[in-house]
Short mmCIF file of C-alpha atoms in Angstrom, two decimals:
data_model
loop_
_atom_site.label_atom_id
_atom_site.label_comp_id
_atom_site.label_asym_id
_atom_site.label_seq_id
_atom_site.Cartn_x
_atom_site.Cartn_y
_atom_site.Cartn_z
CA MET D 21 25.05 9.28 -53.35
CA ASN D 22 25.38 5.75 -52.13
CA ARG D 23 28.81 5.39 -53.67
CA ILE D 24 29.95 8.37 -51.62
CA LEU D 25 28.39 7.06 -48.40
CA LEU D 26 29.87 3.56 -48.88
CA ALA D 27 33.33 5.04 -49.61
CA SER D 28 33.02 7.36 -46.40
CA ALA D 29 32.05 4.50 -44.32
CA PHE D 30 34.94 2.38 -45.74
CA LEU D 31 37.46 5.06 -45.08
CA LEU D 32 36.07 5.51 -41.36
CA VAL D 33 36.37 1.72 -40.66
CA SER D 34 39.90 1.78 -41.96
CA ILE D 35 40.92 4.80 -39.93
CA SER D 36 39.35 3.17 -36.83
CA ALA D 37 41.19 -0.22 -37.41
CA ALA D 38 44.40 1.53 -37.81
CA PHE D 39 43.91 3.51 -34.70
CA ALA D 40 42.98 0.33 -32.76
CA ASP D 41 46.29 -1.15 -33.78
CA GLU D 42 48.12 1.69 -32.12
CA ILE D 43 46.17 1.41 -28.81
CA PRO D 44 48.56 -1.02 -27.14
CA SER D 45 51.55 1.23 -27.46
CA ALA D 46 49.61 4.50 -26.85
CA LEU D 47 47.22 3.83 -24.07
CA PRO D 48 47.02 1.24 -21.18
CA THR D 49 44.69 -1.59 -21.72
CA PRO D 50 41.74 -1.39 -19.16
CA ALA D 51 42.57 -3.62 -16.13
CA VAL D 52 40.57 -6.90 -15.89
CA SER D 53 40.70 -8.74 -12.68
CA PRO D 54 42.34 -12.21 -13.39
CA VAL D 55 40.73 -15.34 -12.14
CA PRO D 56 43.15 -16.66 -9.44
CA ALA D 57 44.98 -19.60 -10.66
CA ALA D 58 44.01 -21.61 -7.53
CA ILE D 59 40.33 -21.16 -8.34
CA SER D 60 40.40 -21.71 -12.09
CA LEU D 61 42.87 -24.56 -12.09
CA ALA D 62 41.99 -26.37 -8.73
CA PRO D 63 40.77 -29.87 -9.54
CA LYS D 64 37.44 -31.13 -7.86
CA ALA D 65 37.87 -32.95 -4.74
CA PRO D 66 38.18 -36.74 -5.68
CA ALA D 67 35.33 -38.91 -4.55
CA PRO D 68 36.08 -40.94 -1.55
CA LYS D 69 37.05 -44.56 -2.07
CA LEU D 70 33.90 -46.86 -1.37
CA VAL D 71 34.42 -50.27 -0.17
CA GLU D 72 31.90 -53.26 0.15
CA PRO D 73 33.58 -55.26 2.84
CA HIS D 74 33.66 -59.11 2.89
CA LEU D 75 32.96 -61.05 5.97
CA HIS D 76 33.63 -64.68 6.82
CA ILE D 77 33.01 -66.90 9.84
CA ALA D 78 35.25 -69.69 11.22
CA ARG D 79 34.58 -72.85 9.26
CA SER D 80 33.34 -76.04 10.72
CA ASN D 81 35.81 -78.09 8.55
CA ILE D 82 33.33 -81.06 8.66
CA ALA D 83 32.64 -82.56 5.36
CA GLY D 84 28.86 -82.35 4.61
CA HIS D 85 28.26 -80.01 7.52
CA ALA D 86 29.16 -76.40 6.07
CA ARG D 87 28.76 -73.74 8.60
CA ILE D 88 26.96 -70.51 7.24
CA ALA D 89 25.80 -67.35 8.91
CA LEU D 90 22.51 -66.16 7.38
CA THR D 91 22.07 -62.37 7.61
CA PHE D 92 18.77 -60.49 6.60
CA ASP D 93 18.35 -56.71 6.19
CA ALA D 94 14.80 -55.42 7.16
CA CYS D 95 15.17 -51.98 5.44
CA MET D 96 11.75 -50.67 5.04
CA GLY D 97 8.40 -52.05 4.06
CA GLN D 98 6.82 -55.17 5.58
CA ALA D 99 8.07 -58.41 6.89
CA ASP D 100 8.32 -61.23 4.23
CA GLU D 101 6.40 -63.90 5.91
CA ARG D 102 7.57 -66.57 3.46
CA ILE D 103 11.11 -66.25 4.89
CA LEU D 104 10.17 -65.51 8.57
CA SER D 105 7.83 -68.55 8.74
CA THR D 106 10.39 -70.87 7.16
CA LEU D 107 13.05 -69.72 9.68
CA VAL D 108 10.64 -70.37 12.53
CA ARG D 109 9.38 -73.78 11.28
CA GLU D 110 12.60 -75.19 10.37
CA ARG D 111 14.38 -73.64 13.53
CA ILE D 112 16.99 -71.97 11.39
CA PRO D 113 18.94 -69.26 13.39
CA ALA D 114 19.81 -65.82 11.63
CA THR D 115 21.00 -62.46 12.23
CA ILE D 116 18.41 -59.76 11.27
CA PHE D 117 19.63 -56.11 10.69
CA VAL D 118 16.81 -53.82 11.36
CA THR D 119 16.03 -50.19 10.76
CA ALA D 120 14.17 -47.73 13.07
CA ARG D 121 11.74 -47.33 10.10
CA TRP D 122 11.07 -51.02 9.88
CA LEU D 123 10.60 -51.63 13.58
CA LYS D 124 7.77 -48.98 13.59
CA ARG D 125 5.93 -50.80 10.66
CA ASN D 126 6.38 -54.36 11.74
CA PRO D 127 5.45 -54.88 15.58
CA ALA D 128 4.06 -58.40 14.87
CA ALA D 129 7.27 -59.46 13.09
CA LEU D 130 9.39 -58.01 15.96
CA ALA D 131 7.19 -60.04 18.36
CA VAL D 132 8.22 -63.10 16.55
CA PHE D 133 11.88 -62.23 16.70
CA VAL D 134 11.73 -61.47 20.47
CA GLN D 135 9.82 -64.59 21.17
CA ASN D 136 12.43 -66.81 19.58
CA PRO D 137 15.79 -65.62 21.12
CA ASP D 138 17.47 -68.99 20.41
CA LEU D 139 17.01 -68.15 16.53
CA PHE D 140 17.24 -64.50 15.95
CA GLU D 141 20.02 -62.12 16.75
CA LEU D 142 18.99 -58.48 15.94
CA GLU D 143 21.38 -55.96 14.95
CA ASN D 144 21.52 -52.37 13.79
CA HIS D 145 20.76 -51.43 10.19
CA GLY D 146 20.43 -47.59 10.85
CA GLU D 147 17.84 -45.15 11.79
CA ASN D 148 16.58 -44.11 8.28
CA HIS D 149 18.52 -46.51 6.03
CA ILE D 150 21.09 -43.94 4.89
CA PRO D 151 24.37 -45.10 3.52
CA ALA D 152 27.11 -44.65 5.96
CA VAL D 153 29.35 -42.57 3.88
CA ASP D 154 30.57 -39.17 5.48
CA THR D 155 30.84 -37.52 2.00
CA PRO D 156 27.76 -36.16 0.08
CA MET D 157 27.05 -38.54 -2.81
CA LEU D 158 24.44 -40.81 -4.40
CA ILE D 159 24.91 -44.63 -4.01
CA TYR D 160 22.35 -46.62 -6.10
CA GLY D 161 20.47 -43.35 -6.12
CA ILE D 162 20.30 -43.07 -2.29
CA ALA D 163 21.72 -39.97 -0.65
CA SER D 164 24.69 -40.79 1.69
CA ALA D 165 24.83 -39.36 5.23
CA GLY D 166 27.08 -36.82 4.01
CA SER D 167 29.07 -36.01 7.20
CA PRO D 168 30.57 -37.71 10.20
CA GLN D 169 27.79 -36.26 12.37
CA ALA D 170 25.17 -37.62 10.16
CA VAL D 171 26.89 -41.13 9.95
CA ARG D 172 26.82 -40.99 13.91
CA GLN D 173 23.30 -40.00 13.90
CA GLU D 174 22.38 -42.89 11.55
CA VAL D 175 24.13 -45.42 13.76
CA GLU D 176 23.02 -43.95 17.11
CA GLY D 177 19.35 -43.34 16.05
CA GLY D 178 18.95 -47.08 14.81
CA ALA D 179 20.43 -48.28 18.07
CA ALA D 180 18.35 -46.06 20.22
CA ALA D 181 15.17 -47.37 18.36
CA MET D 182 16.16 -51.07 18.98
CA VAL D 183 16.57 -50.30 22.77
CA ALA D 184 13.36 -48.47 22.83
CA ALA D 185 11.75 -51.49 21.35
CA GLY D 186 13.06 -53.81 24.10
CA ILE D 187 15.74 -55.32 21.98
CA PRO D 188 19.26 -55.69 23.56
CA ALA D 189 21.80 -53.07 22.58
CA PRO D 190 23.20 -54.11 19.25
CA HIS D 191 27.09 -54.76 18.51
CA TRP D 192 26.94 -54.96 14.76
CA PHE D 193 25.97 -52.29 12.27
CA ARG D 194 25.36 -52.84 8.51
CA GLY D 195 24.64 -49.60 6.66
CA SER D 196 22.27 -49.12 3.79
CA THR D 197 23.69 -50.22 0.32
CA ALA D 198 26.53 -52.10 2.51
CA LYS D 199 29.03 -49.57 1.13
CA TYR D 200 31.21 -47.42 3.15
CA ASP D 201 34.18 -44.79 2.80
CA LEU D 202 37.20 -45.68 4.96
CA SER D 203 36.92 -42.74 7.17
CA ALA D 204 33.25 -43.92 8.02
CA ILE D 205 34.51 -47.25 8.76
CA GLY D 206 36.94 -45.75 11.28
CA GLU D 207 34.13 -43.55 13.00
CA ILE D 208 31.73 -46.61 13.31
CA ARG D 209 34.31 -48.81 14.70
CA ALA D 210 35.30 -46.11 17.27
CA MET D 211 31.55 -46.19 18.34
CA GLY D 212 32.22 -49.80 19.36
CA TYR D 213 30.57 -51.55 16.51
CA ARG D 214 31.70 -54.29 14.32
CA ILE D 215 30.64 -53.85 10.64
CA ALA D 216 28.92 -56.58 9.02
CA GLY D 217 30.02 -57.29 5.42
CA TYR D 218 29.09 -60.57 3.71
CA SER D 219 30.70 -63.19 1.18
CA VAL D 220 27.44 -64.23 -0.72
CA ASN D 221 24.92 -61.78 -2.20
CA GLY D 222 21.83 -63.96 -1.94
CA ASP D 223 19.06 -62.00 -3.57
CA GLY D 224 20.74 -58.92 -5.21
CA GLY D 225 18.98 -56.31 -3.02
CA SER D 226 15.76 -58.42 -3.35
CA LEU D 227 15.62 -57.66 -7.06
CA LEU D 228 16.54 -61.13 -8.47
CA GLY D 229 14.24 -63.86 -9.54
CA ALA D 230 13.16 -66.85 -7.26
CA VAL D 231 15.44 -69.47 -9.28
CA ILE D 232 18.71 -67.48 -9.41
CA THR D 233 18.21 -66.34 -5.67
CA GLU D 234 17.79 -69.97 -4.69
CA LYS D 235 20.92 -70.88 -6.58
CA ARG D 236 23.00 -68.26 -5.09
CA ILE D 237 22.07 -69.10 -1.45
CA ALA D 238 22.39 -72.81 -2.13
CA SER D 239 26.06 -72.15 -3.44
CA ALA D 240 27.10 -71.15 -0.01
CA LYS D 241 30.25 -72.80 1.19
CA ASP D 242 31.74 -73.36 4.71
CA GLY D 243 32.52 -70.00 6.26
CA ASP D 244 30.33 -67.86 4.13
CA VAL D 245 28.03 -65.13 5.39
CA VAL D 246 24.98 -64.70 3.18
CA ILE D 247 23.00 -61.47 2.86
CA SER D 248 19.47 -61.23 1.74
CA HIS D 249 16.42 -59.17 2.62
CA ILE D 250 13.30 -59.93 4.58
CA ASN D 251 11.27 -56.86 3.92
CA GLN D 252 10.00 -57.38 0.42
CA PRO D 253 7.00 -59.73 0.68
CA THR D 254 6.00 -58.91 -2.98
CA HIS D 255 9.32 -59.70 -4.57
CA ALA D 256 10.08 -63.04 -6.22
CA ALA D 257 13.34 -63.21 -4.54
CA GLY D 258 11.76 -64.12 -1.20
CA GLU D 259 10.35 -67.39 -2.61
CA GLY D 260 13.90 -68.32 -3.74
CA VAL D 261 15.27 -67.48 -0.29
CA ALA D 262 12.82 -69.72 1.55
CA LYS D 263 13.33 -72.67 -0.86
CA ALA D 264 17.21 -72.24 -0.40
CA LEU D 265 16.95 -72.43 3.41
CA VAL D 266 15.19 -75.76 3.20
CA ASP D 267 17.60 -77.13 0.70
CA LEU D 268 20.57 -76.10 2.74
CA LYS D 269 19.23 -77.70 5.79
CA ALA D 270 18.55 -80.93 3.98
CA LYS D 271 22.22 -80.93 3.03
CA GLY D 272 23.34 -80.93 6.71
CA THR D 273 24.26 -77.13 6.87
CA GLN D 274 25.06 -75.79 10.27
CA PHE D 275 23.47 -72.34 10.57
CA VAL D 276 24.76 -69.84 13.11
CA ARG D 277 24.22 -66.32 14.14
CA LEU D 278 27.18 -63.79 13.95
CA GLU D 279 27.35 -63.55 17.78
CA ASP D 280 27.89 -67.41 17.94
CA VAL D 281 31.12 -67.63 16.20
CA GLU D 282 34.44 -65.94 15.27
CA ASP D 283 34.64 -63.89 12.15
CA THR D 284 37.11 -62.21 9.92
CA GLY D 285 36.17 -58.97 8.03
CA ASP D 286 38.21 -56.96 5.56
CA ASP D 287 38.73 -53.31 5.45
CA LYS D 288 39.36 -53.07 9.26
CA THR D 289 35.73 -53.69 9.78
CA THR D 290 36.02 -56.16 12.54
CA GLU D 291 39.77 -55.57 13.86
#
């Protein structure tokens, strides 16, 4: 019986296969909506080109008296008193880029800045420390503004917070991560801001150790713009920053704020 059943099944499969081979010529193939080529083959939009602009100031061209602009980002967190007290004690001028978030948390440090207008120039670091990139993406794990409207809000929100805190309206802007796409640079420039790049990364985002931070800042040459952070009092980098400032002053370095000297930035950030 089993042999008969197996033989019947084999015969049925063979007939079905033979019939299937005839389907293309005997019956139309059921219609299947093809995926439009534009959808299936269209490449993803390329990520925008990001730039991290350089900035230099006019040199002193005086041997032994290099001219350097110190710039500090106050992103979030607390004021680093090691750096702030050194700047005040040594009478070293600097440009401080503050966010609205930092201003809310550090009224005492803000008072020190305001009480020393000969030392400190306060400029715009944004409202919420969001990268000024008008396409959605992550930069060092931080979500970008993502649209021209959001870039504008980041810039305008930071400026509004500064004015509300009694600070003169800013003229410079530096975005979170110091990276931008070219279209955002154009948008920010159209708002009337110069964009602050740098030429020496002093503390690696405040993540470097004290010794290497000191060496980096101490290596600054005539015409350099140094970027460091003044909002991480628990990081070792702050110790290196303070030490480097004293070392540079002892060498006869001329410290200036961005508002005090002519400058040149690439990627059309200051043109």
